Short mmCIF file of C-alpha atoms in Angstrom, two decimals:
data_model
loop_
_atom_site.label_atom_id
_atom_site.label_comp_id
_atom_site.label_asym_id
_atom_site.label_seq_id
_atom_site.Cartn_x
_atom_site.Cartn_y
_atom_site.Cartn_z
CA UNK F 9 23.33 1.99 -8.68
CA UNK F 10 22.81 0.44 -5.67
CA UNK F 11 24.85 -3.97 -5.87
CA UNK F 12 23.89 -6.45 -2.94
CA UNK F 13 26.31 -9.37 -3.54
CA UNK F 14 25.67 -12.81 -3.19
CA UNK F 15 25.55 -14.44 0.37
CA UNK F 16 28.72 -16.40 0.57
CA UNK F 17 31.17 -15.20 -1.00
CA UNK F 18 29.87 -17.87 -3.63
CA UNK F 19 31.67 -17.96 -7.21
CA UNK F 20 28.75 -18.98 -9.02
CA UNK F 21 26.56 -16.08 -8.89
CA UNK F 22 24.00 -15.29 -11.48
CA UNK F 23 23.95 -11.13 -11.79
CA UNK F 24 20.39 -9.29 -12.89
CA UNK F 25 19.62 -5.56 -13.17
CA UNK F 26 16.56 -4.72 -12.14
CA UNK F 27 15.38 -0.94 -12.60
CA UNK F 28 12.94 0.51 -9.92
CA UNK F 29 10.23 2.82 -10.80
CA UNK F 30 11.54 5.91 -10.35
CA UNK F 31 14.82 5.26 -13.34
CA UNK F 32 17.35 4.32 -10.42
CA UNK F 33 18.78 0.58 -10.83
CA UNK F 34 20.00 -2.14 -8.94
CA UNK F 35 22.69 -4.98 -9.00
CA UNK F 36 22.37 -7.89 -7.69
CA UNK F 37 24.14 -11.12 -7.11
CA UNK F 38 22.48 -14.67 -7.50
CA UNK F 39 23.26 -17.79 -6.46
CA UNK F 40 23.48 -19.97 -10.23
CA UNK F 41 20.27 -22.19 -9.43
CA UNK F 42 18.48 -18.92 -8.29
CA UNK F 43 14.26 -18.96 -8.53
CA UNK F 44 12.41 -15.78 -9.38
CA UNK F 45 11.31 -15.76 -5.39
CA UNK F 46 14.80 -15.14 -4.23
CA UNK F 47 15.22 -12.04 -6.59
CA UNK F 48 12.28 -10.58 -6.01
CA UNK F 49 12.80 -11.21 -1.79
CA UNK F 50 15.16 -8.94 -2.58
CA UNK F 51 13.51 -6.35 -4.47
CA UNK F 52 11.31 -5.79 -1.62
CA UNK F 53 13.46 -6.06 0.83
CA UNK F 54 15.60 -3.50 -0.06
CA UNK F 55 12.61 -1.37 -1.17
CA UNK F 56 11.52 -2.04 2.46
CA UNK F 57 7.94 -2.58 0.48
CA UNK F 58 5.28 -4.43 2.31
CA UNK F 59 2.06 -4.15 0.17
CA UNK F 60 4.44 -7.30 -2.21
CA UNK F 61 1.19 -8.09 -4.30
CA UNK F 62 0.69 -6.11 -6.27
CA UNK F 63 4.12 -5.75 -8.08
CA UNK F 64 6.20 -8.17 -9.87
CA UNK F 65 9.76 -8.39 -12.28
CA UNK F 66 9.18 -8.20 -15.94
CA UNK F 67 11.92 -9.22 -18.31
CA UNK F 68 12.10 -8.69 -22.82
CA UNK F 69 12.11 -11.85 -24.72
CA UNK F 70 14.48 -11.27 -27.51
CA UNK F 71 11.69 -10.51 -29.52
CA UNK F 72 10.99 -7.53 -27.18
CA UNK F 73 7.95 -8.81 -25.84
CA UNK F 74 7.09 -8.46 -22.36
CA UNK F 75 6.75 -10.83 -19.64
CA UNK F 76 6.85 -11.45 -16.25
CA UNK F 77 8.76 -13.74 -14.72
CA UNK F 78 8.04 -17.04 -12.72
CA UNK F 79 8.72 -16.67 -9.21
CA UNK F 80 8.86 -20.71 -9.20
CA UNK F 81 10.98 -21.74 -12.27
CA UNK F 82 14.24 -20.87 -12.26
CA UNK F 83 15.80 -17.06 -13.61
CA UNK F 84 18.82 -18.64 -16.33
CA UNK F 85 16.00 -20.89 -17.71
CA UNK F 86 13.60 -18.02 -18.34
CA UNK F 87 15.29 -15.29 -19.71
CA UNK F 88 18.09 -16.21 -22.41
CA UNK F 89 19.65 -12.40 -23.32
CA UNK F 90 22.04 -12.47 -20.56
CA UNK F 91 23.89 -12.47 -17.76
CA UNK F 92 23.78 -10.54 -16.45
CA UNK F 93 20.00 -10.27 -16.88
CA UNK F 94 17.92 -7.29 -16.89
CA UNK F 95 14.32 -6.61 -15.61
CA UNK F 96 11.89 -4.59 -14.53
CA UNK F 97 10.19 -4.14 -11.15
CA UNK F 98 6.72 -3.07 -11.74
CA UNK F 99 2.93 -2.90 -11.00
CA UNK F 100 1.40 -6.19 -12.82
CA UNK F 101 -1.99 -5.97 -10.97
CA UNK F 102 -3.51 -2.30 -10.68
CA UNK F 103 -5.32 -1.89 -7.33
CA UNK F 104 -9.49 -1.58 -7.74
CA UNK F 105 -9.48 0.86 -5.32
CA UNK F 106 -6.50 2.71 -3.83
CA UNK F 107 -7.77 4.44 -0.59
CA UNK F 108 -8.27 0.33 -0.12
CA UNK F 109 -3.69 1.08 0.08
CA UNK F 110 -2.38 1.00 2.86
CA UNK F 111 0.71 2.78 3.14
CA UNK F 112 2.45 5.62 1.67
CA UNK F 113 5.52 4.13 0.04
CA UNK F 114 2.84 2.26 -1.92
CA UNK F 115 0.89 4.90 -2.67
CA UNK F 116 3.58 6.84 -4.27
CA UNK F 117 4.90 3.54 -6.56
CA UNK F 118 1.54 3.30 -8.01
CA UNK F 119 1.81 7.07 -8.85
CA UNK F 120 4.62 6.59 -10.38
CA UNK F 121 4.30 3.74 -12.51
CA UNK F 122 0.99 5.57 -13.49
CA UNK F 123 2.95 8.71 -14.24
CA UNK F 124 5.05 5.96 -17.07
CA UNK F 125 1.22 4.49 -18.79
CA UNK F 126 0.41 8.03 -19.09
CA UNK F 127 3.88 9.51 -20.65
CA UNK F 128 4.41 6.54 -22.73
CA UNK F 129 0.56 6.32 -24.36
CA UNK F 130 -0.77 3.73 -22.72
CA UNK F 131 -2.74 4.81 -20.70
CA UNK F 132 -5.57 7.93 -22.49
CA UNK F 133 -6.39 11.01 -20.56
CA UNK F 134 -8.30 13.85 -22.18
CA UNK F 135 -7.18 16.82 -21.85
CA UNK F 136 -8.76 18.53 -18.16
CA UNK F 137 -8.14 14.85 -16.52
CA UNK F 138 -3.84 15.44 -17.23
CA UNK F 139 -4.09 18.67 -16.18
CA UNK F 140 -4.70 17.91 -13.02
CA UNK F 141 -2.67 14.82 -12.66
CA UNK F 142 0.23 16.97 -12.85
CA UNK F 143 -0.82 19.49 -10.87
CA UNK F 144 -0.73 16.60 -8.50
CA UNK F 145 3.13 15.74 -9.18
CA UNK F 146 3.96 19.05 -9.17
CA UNK F 147 1.87 19.70 -5.63
CA UNK F 148 3.27 15.91 -4.24
CA UNK F 149 6.56 17.16 -5.41
CA UNK F 150 7.87 21.35 -4.89
CA UNK F 151 4.90 21.72 -2.37
CA UNK F 152 2.97 24.96 -2.60
CA UNK F 153 2.91 26.89 -5.72
CA UNK F 154 4.17 29.94 -4.93
CA UNK F 155 3.60 32.88 -7.81
CA UNK F 156 6.65 35.09 -6.92
CA UNK F 157 9.19 32.12 -7.20
CA UNK F 158 7.48 29.68 -9.44
CA UNK F 159 5.80 29.93 -13.26
CA UNK F 160 5.01 28.00 -16.27
CA UNK F 161 7.90 27.74 -17.07
CA UNK F 162 9.15 25.70 -13.98
CA UNK F 163 6.35 23.04 -15.42
CA UNK F 164 7.97 22.72 -19.23
CA UNK F 165 10.73 21.46 -16.78
CA UNK F 166 8.54 18.71 -15.70
CA UNK F 167 6.87 15.80 -18.27
CA UNK F 168 3.65 15.02 -17.10
CA UNK F 169 1.94 13.93 -21.65
CA UNK F 170 3.60 12.65 -24.71
CA UNK F 171 2.43 15.75 -26.81
CA UNK F 172 2.80 18.54 -23.49
CA UNK F 173 2.23 22.08 -25.26
CA UNK F 174 2.90 25.55 -23.78
CA UNK F 175 -0.66 26.46 -23.02
CA UNK F 176 -0.97 22.93 -21.87
CA UNK F 177 1.31 24.25 -19.19
CA UNK F 178 0.44 26.84 -18.74
CA UNK F 179 -3.22 25.33 -17.63
CA UNK F 180 -0.86 22.81 -15.16
CA UNK F 181 0.52 26.13 -12.96
CA UNK F 182 -3.27 27.26 -12.97
CA UNK F 183 -4.14 24.16 -11.51
CA UNK F 184 -1.10 23.73 -9.27
CA UNK F 185 -2.46 26.65 -7.49
CA UNK F 186 -5.98 25.34 -6.03
CA UNK F 187 -3.62 22.05 -4.82
CA UNK F 188 -1.85 24.53 -2.56
CA UNK F 189 -1.85 23.11 1.07
CA UNK F 190 -1.97 19.66 0.49
CA UNK F 191 0.79 17.20 1.81
CA UNK F 192 2.95 14.92 -0.55
CA UNK F 193 0.79 12.52 0.51
CA UNK F 194 -2.55 13.41 0.33
CA UNK F 195 -1.84 15.32 -3.67
CA UNK F 196 -1.04 11.47 -4.80
CA UNK F 197 -4.13 9.95 -3.20
CA UNK F 198 -4.94 12.65 -5.27
CA UNK F 199 -4.23 11.83 -7.85
CA UNK F 200 -4.95 7.28 -7.76
CA UNK F 201 -8.71 8.50 -6.92
CA UNK F 202 -8.50 10.85 -10.23
CA UNK F 203 -6.84 8.52 -12.24
CA UNK F 204 -8.83 5.21 -11.60
CA UNK F 205 -11.65 6.17 -13.05
CA UNK F 206 -9.92 6.91 -16.51
CA UNK F 207 -11.34 4.24 -18.90
CA UNK F 208 -8.32 2.10 -19.09
CA UNK F 209 -6.62 2.02 -15.74
CA UNK F 210 -5.37 -0.91 -15.06
CA UNK F 211 -6.90 -2.35 -18.32
CA UNK F 212 -3.42 -4.89 -19.52
CA UNK F 213 -3.90 -5.42 -23.66
CA UNK F 214 -3.47 -8.07 -25.53
CA UNK F 215 -3.54 -8.77 -29.60
CA UNK F 216 -5.68 -11.66 -31.02
CA UNK F 217 -7.49 -13.06 -34.04
CA UNK F 218 -11.16 -13.86 -34.94
CA UNK F 219 -11.88 -16.50 -36.68
CA UNK F 220 -12.92 -14.15 -39.90
CA UNK F 221 -9.43 -13.64 -39.42
CA UNK F 222 -9.55 -10.03 -38.09
CA UNK F 223 -7.85 -8.35 -34.74
CA UNK F 224 -9.22 -7.79 -31.76
CA UNK F 225 -8.14 -6.65 -28.14
CA UNK F 226 -8.91 -8.28 -25.03
CA UNK F 227 -7.99 -6.16 -21.94
CA UNK F 228 -8.08 -8.00 -18.48
CA UNK F 229 -8.91 -5.98 -16.10
CA UNK F 230 -10.60 -6.65 -12.56
CA UNK F 231 -13.89 -6.86 -13.21
CA UNK F 232 -13.21 -9.28 -16.97
CA UNK F 233 -12.29 -9.04 -19.91
CA UNK F 234 -12.72 -6.14 -22.29
CA UNK F 235 -13.67 -6.76 -25.69
CA UNK F 236 -11.84 -4.08 -28.16
CA UNK F 237 -12.45 -3.93 -32.23
CA UNK F 238 -9.59 -1.44 -33.34
CA UNK F 239 -10.01 1.59 -30.43
CA UNK F 240 -13.99 0.38 -30.10
CA UNK F 241 -15.19 -1.67 -27.25
CA UNK F 242 -17.57 -4.00 -28.66
CA UNK F 243 -18.24 -6.10 -25.39
CA UNK F 244 -17.55 -7.07 -21.45
CA UNK F 245 -17.57 -9.90 -19.78
CA UNK F 246 -17.44 -10.16 -15.87
CA UNK F 247 -14.98 -12.57 -14.73
CA UNK F 248 -18.10 -14.58 -13.23
CA UNK F 249 -20.62 -15.16 -16.05
CA UNK F 250 -16.95 -17.02 -17.59
CA UNK F 251 -17.45 -20.21 -16.46
CA UNK F 252 -14.30 -21.49 -18.49
CA UNK F 253 -10.97 -20.25 -19.67
CA UNK F 254 -8.52 -23.29 -22.25
CA UNK F 255 -5.88 -23.00 -24.78
CA UNK F 256 -4.72 -25.37 -26.78
CA UNK F 257 -1.70 -24.41 -28.91
CA UNK F 258 -2.58 -21.03 -30.33
CA UNK F 259 -5.74 -21.24 -29.86
CA UNK F 260 -7.52 -19.74 -26.55
CA UNK F 261 -11.55 -20.46 -25.76
CA UNK F 262 -13.47 -18.53 -23.69
CA UNK F 263 -17.09 -19.93 -22.75
CA UNK F 264 -19.65 -16.92 -21.20
CA UNK F 265 -23.31 -17.60 -19.64
CA UNK F 266 -25.91 -15.22 -20.52
CA UNK F 267 -29.45 -14.47 -19.81
CA UNK F 268 -31.58 -13.83 -22.46
CA UNK F 269 -34.39 -12.25 -23.22
CA UNK F 270 -36.73 -14.75 -20.66
CA UNK F 271 -34.36 -14.97 -17.84
CA UNK F 272 -33.29 -18.62 -19.38
CA UNK F 273 -29.25 -19.00 -19.35
CA UNK F 274 -27.85 -19.36 -23.10
CA UNK F 275 -23.53 -20.18 -22.92
CA UNK F 276 -22.00 -19.13 -25.84
CA UNK F 277 -18.33 -20.26 -26.78
CA UNK F 278 -15.59 -17.61 -28.10
CA UNK F 279 -12.51 -18.76 -29.92
CA UNK F 280 -9.92 -16.56 -30.18
CA UNK F 281 -6.17 -16.88 -31.82
CA UNK F 282 -2.94 -15.93 -31.58
CA UNK F 283 -0.09 -15.88 -34.05
CA UNK F 284 2.13 -18.81 -31.64
CA UNK F 285 1.25 -21.28 -28.72
CA UNK F 286 4.17 -18.99 -26.84
CA UNK F 287 1.52 -16.21 -26.47
CA UNK F 288 -1.61 -17.97 -26.09
CA UNK F 289 -0.41 -19.27 -22.75
CA UNK F 290 0.79 -16.11 -21.78
CA UNK F 291 -2.19 -14.49 -22.19
CA UNK F 292 -4.48 -17.80 -20.84
CA UNK F 293 -1.78 -17.44 -17.95
CA UNK F 294 -2.11 -13.87 -17.76
CA UNK F 295 -6.48 -14.25 -17.46
CA UNK F 296 -5.32 -17.42 -14.59
CA UNK F 297 -3.82 -15.04 -12.32
CA UNK F 298 -6.32 -11.71 -12.72
CA UNK F 299 -9.49 -13.47 -11.99
CA UNK F 300 -7.18 -14.85 -9.08
CA UNK F 301 -6.03 -12.28 -7.64
CA UNK F 302 -9.62 -9.85 -8.28
CA UNK F 303 -12.03 -12.59 -7.57
CA UNK F 304 -10.89 -14.49 -5.13
CA UNK F 305 -10.51 -14.38 -1.41
CA UNK F 306 -7.73 -17.35 -1.70
CA UNK F 307 -5.64 -19.39 -4.09
CA UNK F 308 -7.21 -22.70 -4.77
CA UNK F 309 -4.69 -25.17 -2.60
CA UNK F 310 -5.14 -28.48 -4.04
CA UNK F 311 -7.11 -30.65 -7.29
CA UNK F 312 -10.57 -30.59 -5.32
CA UNK F 313 -10.49 -27.03 -5.24
CA UNK F 314 -10.05 -25.88 -7.71
CA UNK F 315 -12.40 -23.52 -10.20
CA UNK F 316 -14.51 -25.08 -13.03
CA UNK F 317 -13.34 -21.92 -14.92
CA UNK F 318 -9.78 -24.01 -16.03
CA UNK F 319 -9.49 -26.79 -17.44
CA UNK F 320 -7.27 -27.26 -20.60
CA UNK F 321 -4.09 -26.51 -20.85
CA UNK F 322 -1.53 -26.52 -18.83
CA UNK F 323 -0.92 -26.86 -14.62
CA UNK F 324 -0.04 -23.71 -14.12
CA UNK F 325 -2.31 -22.40 -10.66
CA UNK F 326 -1.80 -19.15 -9.70
CA UNK F 327 0.30 -19.64 -5.63
CA UNK F 328 0.15 -15.45 -4.95
CA UNK F 329 -1.52 -13.41 -2.52
CA UNK F 330 -5.17 -12.32 -3.51
CA UNK F 331 -6.58 -8.63 -3.07
CA UNK F 332 -8.93 -9.48 -0.42
CA UNK F 333 -6.40 -11.07 1.34
CA UNK F 334 -3.06 -8.08 0.30
CA UNK F 335 -6.20 -5.78 1.94
CA UNK F 336 -7.47 -7.84 4.48
CA UNK F 337 -4.51 -9.50 6.11
CA UNK F 338 -1.81 -8.03 5.62
CA UNK F 339 0.32 -7.01 8.28
CA UNK F 340 0.34 -2.89 9.52
CA UNK F 341 3.20 -0.85 11.00
CA UNK F 342 3.66 1.85 13.16
CA UNK F 343 5.55 4.09 11.36
CA UNK F 344 7.81 4.33 7.70
CA UNK F 345 9.58 6.21 6.45
CA UNK F 346 10.84 6.65 2.44
CA UNK F 347 12.74 8.81 0.29
CA UNK F 348 10.46 10.79 -2.52
CA UNK F 349 13.18 10.78 -5.71
CA UNK F 350 13.40 13.67 -7.80
CA UNK F 351 11.51 13.10 -11.81
CA UNK F 352 13.79 14.01 -14.13
CA UNK F 353 14.48 17.65 -15.11
CA UNK F 354 15.21 19.34 -18.97
CA UNK F 355 16.03 22.11 -19.83
CA UNK F 356 12.69 25.25 -19.70
CA UNK F 357 11.22 25.92 -22.74
CA UNK F 358 12.46 29.39 -23.14
CA UNK F 359 16.06 27.75 -22.68
CA UNK F 360 15.40 25.04 -25.12
CA UNK F 361 14.41 27.46 -27.52
CA UNK F 362 17.50 28.95 -27.29
CA UNK F 363 19.41 26.49 -27.63
CA UNK F 364 17.55 24.69 -30.45
CA UNK F 365 19.75 26.54 -32.93
CA UNK F 366 22.31 24.35 -32.55
CA UNK F 367 20.47 20.95 -33.02
CA UNK F 368 23.20 18.77 -34.09
CA UNK F 369 24.42 19.42 -30.55
CA UNK F 370 21.62 19.66 -27.94
CA UNK F 371 20.39 16.32 -28.91
CA UNK F 372 23.95 14.33 -28.66
CA UNK F 373 24.65 15.63 -24.97
CA UNK F 374 21.07 14.95 -24.22
CA UNK F 375 21.21 11.26 -25.61
CA UNK F 376 24.05 10.64 -23.27
CA UNK F 377 22.00 12.39 -20.40
CA UNK F 378 19.04 10.17 -20.71
CA UNK F 379 21.05 6.84 -21.28
CA UNK F 380 22.07 6.48 -18.21
CA UNK F 381 19.23 6.89 -16.22
CA UNK F 382 16.86 5.14 -18.45
CA UNK F 383 18.76 2.17 -18.37
CA UNK F 384 19.86 -0.82 -20.56
CA UNK F 385 17.05 -1.73 -22.82
CA UNK F 386 15.42 1.51 -24.49
CA UNK F 387 12.19 -0.19 -26.03
CA UNK F 388 10.10 0.14 -22.35
CA UNK F 389 9.25 3.23 -22.02
CA UNK F 390 10.63 4.41 -18.32
CA UNK F 391 9.30 7.62 -16.39
CA UNK F 392 12.09 9.14 -18.73
CA UNK F 393 11.81 9.49 -22.04
CA UNK F 394 15.05 8.04 -24.22
CA UNK F 395 15.16 11.26 -26.08
CA UNK F 396 14.33 14.57 -25.10
CA UNK F 397 12.27 16.07 -27.94
CA UNK F 398 12.43 19.97 -28.64
CA UNK F 399 9.35 22.03 -27.92
CA UNK F 400 6.90 22.14 -30.37
CA UNK F 401 6.83 26.27 -31.51
CA UNK F 402 2.64 25.44 -31.01
CA UNK F 403 1.19 27.20 -28.76
CA UNK F 404 -2.36 25.93 -29.74
CA UNK F 405 -4.22 24.30 -26.85
CA UNK F 406 -6.43 21.33 -28.10
CA UNK F 407 -10.35 22.26 -26.97
CA UNK F 408 -11.13 19.70 -23.77
CA UNK F 409 -14.76 18.52 -25.24
CA UNK F 410 -12.19 17.33 -29.01
CA UNK F 411 -10.10 15.40 -26.88
CA UNK F 412 -12.75 13.78 -24.14
CA UNK F 413 -14.54 13.09 -27.73
CA UNK F 414 -11.27 11.28 -29.20
CA UNK F 415 -11.16 9.56 -26.15
CA UNK F 416 -14.55 8.84 -24.21
CA UNK F 417 -17.16 9.18 -26.80
CA UNK F 418 -16.08 6.66 -29.47
CA UNK F 419 -18.73 5.13 -32.00
CA UNK F 420 -17.96 1.99 -34.20
CA UNK F 421 -17.23 2.39 -37.34
CA UNK F 422 -20.04 1.08 -40.03
CA UNK F 423 -17.72 -0.68 -42.11
CA UNK F 424 -18.21 -4.34 -42.75
CA UNK F 425 -22.02 -4.48 -42.66
CA UNK F 426 -23.21 -8.31 -40.44
CA UNK F 427 -19.75 -8.63 -38.86
CA UNK F 428 -20.75 -7.65 -35.09
CA UNK F 429 -22.87 -10.30 -33.30
CA UNK F 430 -26.37 -9.24 -31.41
CA UNK F 431 -25.13 -11.03 -28.04
CA UNK F 432 -22.43 -8.48 -27.86
CA UNK F 433 -24.93 -5.71 -28.14
CA UNK F 434 -26.91 -6.73 -25.75
CA UNK F 435 -24.40 -7.25 -23.59
CA UNK F 436 -22.92 -4.29 -24.25
CA UNK F 437 -26.03 -2.39 -23.06
CA UNK F 438 -25.96 -4.58 -19.61
CA UNK F 439 -21.85 -4.23 -18.99
CA UNK F 440 -21.84 -0.88 -20.04
CA UNK F 441 -25.02 1.00 -18.39
CA UNK F 442 -27.24 0.62 -21.08
CA UNK F 443 -24.60 3.19 -23.32
CA UNK F 444 -25.70 2.51 -27.28
CA UNK F 445 -22.94 0.96 -29.27
CA UNK F 446 -23.41 0.47 -32.99
CA UNK F 447 -22.35 -3.34 -33.21
CA UNK F 448 -23.86 -5.26 -36.02
CA UNK F 449 -25.52 -8.82 -36.06
CA UNK F 450 -23.04 -11.46 -38.00
CA UNK F 451 -19.34 -10.51 -36.75
CA UNK F 452 -18.79 -11.99 -33.46
CA UNK F 453 -20.00 -15.27 -33.36
CA UNK F 454 -18.69 -16.26 -37.10
CA UNK F 455 -15.65 -14.37 -36.28
CA UNK F 456 -14.53 -15.19 -32.52
#
């Protein structure tokens, strides 16, 4: 573990531990009254990271809920568990166009984050795309596939998918052969250009309730706010169409402007409720930050300039740099060097099968070996699973079309006739390129 001591030998220190995207940890000592910005500056300086606008620090509260560290407030006022105060360095804003990321190191960190998202199940990935992404990872880490030296058994030493099978590893090995000639940087850029088209790329989900008591999910994206009912996408509100975003206690109000069939603007109000006021404020704040980062050229500096989008609830204003500033105003370096950390390797499938005859000993050993790498708070899914799972004996590969159908060709359930609004149906037709969604008439207006 890397240790960064407090400057000047200050005895009144704040001890923090930060887990990086590659699984390593940094121990940082700061003055007792240090703010979030002080810790973040130490981390990005240690990493020699230039494109810092996409990243931030997360911490977990007593209810196992992750929160973003506020850079303007004292660390000890935000985190109630500690010292040491445990945080995670990760991506906060997923670039809407990875080709705009200028530095190879930044793209490398994006790949590490997306690998975690896929492995944890947060980012759903169709079978065929998952094969390509895994092949790019192998190409970036191991170079060209050499059939004399490498086999599909080597692939089984890596974790790319939460439901990884032997047949999947054979297909990954075949895809890896097709990546011949690509450098690590080229393979990682190919990875990002493929991953950015995944349906849930960069979507941060929040669970809310409508007026009817049914649960919905709001997904914050670079283009707007997605509305899900279960796994079915029933609405998309573009940022330019959202004219007001307020919160009072545990109630979030969203006002959207849309054109009717005659071309006249109509205002629609949606109300969502959360379990408590802190969760509501957290969702409101995340929405404000996403809107400002992806939509504005520069954050508002005073009350006169502030957007009408924000009227009630809090004095918080986004003060960081926007994606436009990060893309067009970042300083360039002539050269930069960094070392890619090797992925966690596991016993190969054949070795695991042999050891499977002694399950108790095997499980104990793997749990200890992973504990030092996964860190201090197991509920967070880092790029290494907390526990090594035994290989499944099944060699049946799910057909690619079945998986794609599972994640992309969803059709809303027919339960609860009269539960959805015609407005959302019309909006779906506009915002999703005319794709037909079975949405009932009466629900969203009464529920949301």
